[in-house]
mmCIF file of C-alpha atoms in Angstrom:
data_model
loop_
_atom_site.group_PDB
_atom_site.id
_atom_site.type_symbol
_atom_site.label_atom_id
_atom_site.label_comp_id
_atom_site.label_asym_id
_atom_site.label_seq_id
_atom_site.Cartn_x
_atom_site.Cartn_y
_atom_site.Cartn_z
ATOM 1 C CA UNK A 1 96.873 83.797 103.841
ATOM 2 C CA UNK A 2 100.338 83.903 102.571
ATOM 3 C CA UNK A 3 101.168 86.741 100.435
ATOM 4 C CA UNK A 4 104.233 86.628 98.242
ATOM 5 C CA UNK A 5 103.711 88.565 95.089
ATOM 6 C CA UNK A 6 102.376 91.779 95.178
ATOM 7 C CA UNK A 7 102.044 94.428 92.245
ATOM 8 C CA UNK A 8 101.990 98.496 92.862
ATOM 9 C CA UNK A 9 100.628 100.436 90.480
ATOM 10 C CA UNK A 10 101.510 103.879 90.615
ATOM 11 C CA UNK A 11 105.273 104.969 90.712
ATOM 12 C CA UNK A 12 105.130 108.144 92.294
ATOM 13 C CA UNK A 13 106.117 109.558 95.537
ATOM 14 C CA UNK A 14 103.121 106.925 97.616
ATOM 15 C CA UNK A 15 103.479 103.866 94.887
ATOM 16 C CA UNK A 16 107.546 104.227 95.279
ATOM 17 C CA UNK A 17 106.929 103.689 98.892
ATOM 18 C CA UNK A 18 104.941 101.576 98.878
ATOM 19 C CA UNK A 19 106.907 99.207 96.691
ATOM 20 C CA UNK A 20 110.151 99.742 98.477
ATOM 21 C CA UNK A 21 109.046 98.334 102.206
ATOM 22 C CA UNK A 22 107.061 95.818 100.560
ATOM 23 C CA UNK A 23 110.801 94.935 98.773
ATOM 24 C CA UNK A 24 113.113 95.423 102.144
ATOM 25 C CA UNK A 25 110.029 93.054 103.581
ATOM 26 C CA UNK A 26 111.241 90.204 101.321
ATOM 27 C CA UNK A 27 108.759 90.684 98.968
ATOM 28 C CA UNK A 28 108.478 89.663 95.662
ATOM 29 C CA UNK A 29 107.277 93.064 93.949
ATOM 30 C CA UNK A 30 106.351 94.448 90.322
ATOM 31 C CA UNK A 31 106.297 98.197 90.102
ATOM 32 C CA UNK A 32 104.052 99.634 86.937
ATOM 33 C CA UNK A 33 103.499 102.767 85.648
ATOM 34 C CA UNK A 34 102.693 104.383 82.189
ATOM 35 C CA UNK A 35 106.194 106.274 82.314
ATOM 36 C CA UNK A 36 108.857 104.569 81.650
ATOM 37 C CA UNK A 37 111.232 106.931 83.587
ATOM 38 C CA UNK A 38 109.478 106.439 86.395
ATOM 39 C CA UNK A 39 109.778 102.828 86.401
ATOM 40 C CA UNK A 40 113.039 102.490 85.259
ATOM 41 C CA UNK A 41 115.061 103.430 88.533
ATOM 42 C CA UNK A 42 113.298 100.766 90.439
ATOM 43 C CA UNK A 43 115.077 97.687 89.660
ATOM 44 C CA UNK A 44 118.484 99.849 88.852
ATOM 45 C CA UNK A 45 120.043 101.227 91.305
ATOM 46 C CA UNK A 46 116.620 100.856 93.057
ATOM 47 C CA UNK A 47 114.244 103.158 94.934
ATOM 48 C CA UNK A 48 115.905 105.559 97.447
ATOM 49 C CA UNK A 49 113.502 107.217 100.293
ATOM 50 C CA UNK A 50 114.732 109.891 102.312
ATOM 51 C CA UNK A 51 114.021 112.520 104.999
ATOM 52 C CA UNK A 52 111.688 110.680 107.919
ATOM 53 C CA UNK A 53 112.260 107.321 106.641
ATOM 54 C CA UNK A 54 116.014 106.507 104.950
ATOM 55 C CA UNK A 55 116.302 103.411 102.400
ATOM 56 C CA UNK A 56 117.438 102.169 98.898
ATOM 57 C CA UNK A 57 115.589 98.904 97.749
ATOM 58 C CA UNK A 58 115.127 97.421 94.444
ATOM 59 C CA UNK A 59 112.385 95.908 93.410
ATOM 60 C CA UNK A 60 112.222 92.585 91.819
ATOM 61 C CA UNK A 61 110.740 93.799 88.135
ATOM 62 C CA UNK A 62 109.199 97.237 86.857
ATOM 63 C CA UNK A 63 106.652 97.203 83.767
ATOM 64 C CA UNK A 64 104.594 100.074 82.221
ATOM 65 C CA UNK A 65 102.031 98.064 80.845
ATOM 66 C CA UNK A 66 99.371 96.857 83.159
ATOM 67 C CA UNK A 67 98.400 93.973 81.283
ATOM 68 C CA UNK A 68 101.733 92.872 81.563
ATOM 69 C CA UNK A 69 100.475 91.425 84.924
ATOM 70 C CA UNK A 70 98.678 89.017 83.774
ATOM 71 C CA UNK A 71 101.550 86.789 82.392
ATOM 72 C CA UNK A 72 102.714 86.585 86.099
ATOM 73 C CA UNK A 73 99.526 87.582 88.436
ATOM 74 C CA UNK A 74 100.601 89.049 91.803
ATOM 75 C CA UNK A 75 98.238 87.856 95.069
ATOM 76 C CA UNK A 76 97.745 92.007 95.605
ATOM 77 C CA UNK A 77 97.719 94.444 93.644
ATOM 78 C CA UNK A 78 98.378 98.225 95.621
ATOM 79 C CA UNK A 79 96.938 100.580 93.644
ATOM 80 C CA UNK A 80 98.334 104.384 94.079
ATOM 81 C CA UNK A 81 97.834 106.551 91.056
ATOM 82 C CA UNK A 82 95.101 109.826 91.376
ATOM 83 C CA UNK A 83 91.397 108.489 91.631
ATOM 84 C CA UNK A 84 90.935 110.173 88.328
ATOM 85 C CA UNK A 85 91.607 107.097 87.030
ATOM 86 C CA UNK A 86 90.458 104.352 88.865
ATOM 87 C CA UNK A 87 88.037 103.276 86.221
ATOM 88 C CA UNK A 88 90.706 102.585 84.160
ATOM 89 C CA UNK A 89 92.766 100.895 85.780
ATOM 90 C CA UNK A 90 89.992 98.753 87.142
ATOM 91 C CA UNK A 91 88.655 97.912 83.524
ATOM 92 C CA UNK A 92 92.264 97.124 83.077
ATOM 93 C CA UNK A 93 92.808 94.341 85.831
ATOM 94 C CA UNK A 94 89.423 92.917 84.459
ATOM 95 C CA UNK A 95 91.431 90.846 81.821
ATOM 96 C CA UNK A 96 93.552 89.247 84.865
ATOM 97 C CA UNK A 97 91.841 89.753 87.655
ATOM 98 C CA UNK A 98 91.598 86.314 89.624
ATOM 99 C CA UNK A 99 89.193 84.788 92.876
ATOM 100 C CA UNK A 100 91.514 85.253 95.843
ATOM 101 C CA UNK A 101 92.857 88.453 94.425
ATOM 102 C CA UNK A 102 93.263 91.297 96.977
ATOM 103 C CA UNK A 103 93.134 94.859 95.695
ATOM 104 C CA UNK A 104 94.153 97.705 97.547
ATOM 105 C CA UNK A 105 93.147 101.090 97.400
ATOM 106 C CA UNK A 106 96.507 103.181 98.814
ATOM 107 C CA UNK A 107 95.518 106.849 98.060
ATOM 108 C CA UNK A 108 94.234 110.064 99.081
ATOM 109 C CA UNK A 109 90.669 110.866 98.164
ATOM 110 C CA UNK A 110 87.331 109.707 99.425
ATOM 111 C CA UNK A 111 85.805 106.653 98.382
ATOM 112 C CA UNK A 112 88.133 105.215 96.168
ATOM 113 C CA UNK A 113 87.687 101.605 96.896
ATOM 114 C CA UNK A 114 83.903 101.820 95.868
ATOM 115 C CA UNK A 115 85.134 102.944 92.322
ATOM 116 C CA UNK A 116 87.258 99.680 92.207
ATOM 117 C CA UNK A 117 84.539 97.735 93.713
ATOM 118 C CA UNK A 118 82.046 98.627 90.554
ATOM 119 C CA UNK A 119 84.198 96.884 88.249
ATOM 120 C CA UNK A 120 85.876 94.298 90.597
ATOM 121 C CA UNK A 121 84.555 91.912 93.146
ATOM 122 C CA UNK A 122 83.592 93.925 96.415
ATOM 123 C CA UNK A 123 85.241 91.245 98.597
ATOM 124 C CA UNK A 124 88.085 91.504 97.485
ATOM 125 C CA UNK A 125 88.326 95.516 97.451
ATOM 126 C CA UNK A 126 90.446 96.880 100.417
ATOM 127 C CA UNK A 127 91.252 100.507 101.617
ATOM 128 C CA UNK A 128 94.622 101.677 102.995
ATOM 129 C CA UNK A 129 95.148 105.060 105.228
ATOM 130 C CA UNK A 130 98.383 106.764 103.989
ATOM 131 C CA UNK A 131 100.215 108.301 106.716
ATOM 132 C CA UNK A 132 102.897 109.490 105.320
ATOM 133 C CA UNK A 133 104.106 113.053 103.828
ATOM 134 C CA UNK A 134 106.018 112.428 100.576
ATOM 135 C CA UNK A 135 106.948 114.798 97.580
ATOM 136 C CA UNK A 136 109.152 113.044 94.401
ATOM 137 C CA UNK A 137 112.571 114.903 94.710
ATOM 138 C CA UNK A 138 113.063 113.000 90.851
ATOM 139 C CA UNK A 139 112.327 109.079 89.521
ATOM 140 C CA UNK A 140 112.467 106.838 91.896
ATOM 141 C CA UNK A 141 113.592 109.187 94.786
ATOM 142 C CA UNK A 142 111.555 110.131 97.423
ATOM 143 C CA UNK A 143 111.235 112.666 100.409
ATOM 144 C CA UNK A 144 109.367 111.510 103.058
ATOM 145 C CA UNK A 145 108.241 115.003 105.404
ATOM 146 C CA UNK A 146 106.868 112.967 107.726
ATOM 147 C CA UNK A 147 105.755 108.973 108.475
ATOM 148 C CA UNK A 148 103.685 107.810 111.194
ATOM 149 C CA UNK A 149 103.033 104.172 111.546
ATOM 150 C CA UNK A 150 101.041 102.164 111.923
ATOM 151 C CA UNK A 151 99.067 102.263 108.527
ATOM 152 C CA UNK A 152 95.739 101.272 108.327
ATOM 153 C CA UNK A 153 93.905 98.285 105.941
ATOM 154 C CA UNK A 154 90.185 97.808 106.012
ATOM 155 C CA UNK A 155 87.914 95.648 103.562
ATOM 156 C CA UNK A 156 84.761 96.645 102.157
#
């Protein structure tokens, strides 16, 4: 497979992460969240990690709208907000959501993927071990306590 577009949704301390390797990886990448000053620093001057891990990326768009993905659908979609509201966000992707999809669950909790795989198809459901320590110093900065690689995917 040949990933090229991927979508995070979830701009805080994991999703900004997230989105910013993805980014330095040559990615094309949409960051989303419902607050708009999370979003915003993203593209402009772009997402700055530091502490373990020491980078400032942009990434290619930010939206706060989720169904804003469906003009443009990504081949993944990381997903990275709390687990309180998966079902949301899964009913959400419903409207877009596409065979050959991958959806990743990229968050603490237990779980998790199953929640996206009740709404979603199972096969496409993956879950991601975060191995990181990250707290949001403000918008689109990041401190990173502690980051050790590699990171984990596994599918349903």
């Amino acid at each position: 497979m040949n990933f090229k577009k991927f979508a995070v949704i979830g701009a805080g301390p994991v999703g900004s992460i997230v989105a910013a390797f993805l980014a330095k990886g040559g990615y094309d990448v949409t960051l989303c969240d419902i607050i708009p000053e999370l979003v915003a620093p993203a593209t402009d001057p772009g997402i700055i990690l530091e502490g373990a891990e020491n980078l400032q990326q942009k990434v290619t768009r930010g939206i706060t709208n989720i169904d804003d993905l469906a003009k443009d659908p990504p081949d993944v979609i990381i997903i990275t907000v709390k687990a309180t509201v998966l079902h949301l966000i899964a009913s959400s992707m419903q409207g877009f959501y596409r065979e050959g999809m991958y959806v990743v669950s990229w968050q603490n909790g237990i779980d998790t993927e199953l929640v996206l795989a009740e709404t979603l198809e199972k096969k496409a459901i993956m879950r991601a071990v975060v191995n990181f320590g990250c707290g949001l110093v403000k918008p689109g900065q990041v401190h990173m306590a502690f980051h050790h690689p590699p990171h984990f995917l596994q599918e349903l």
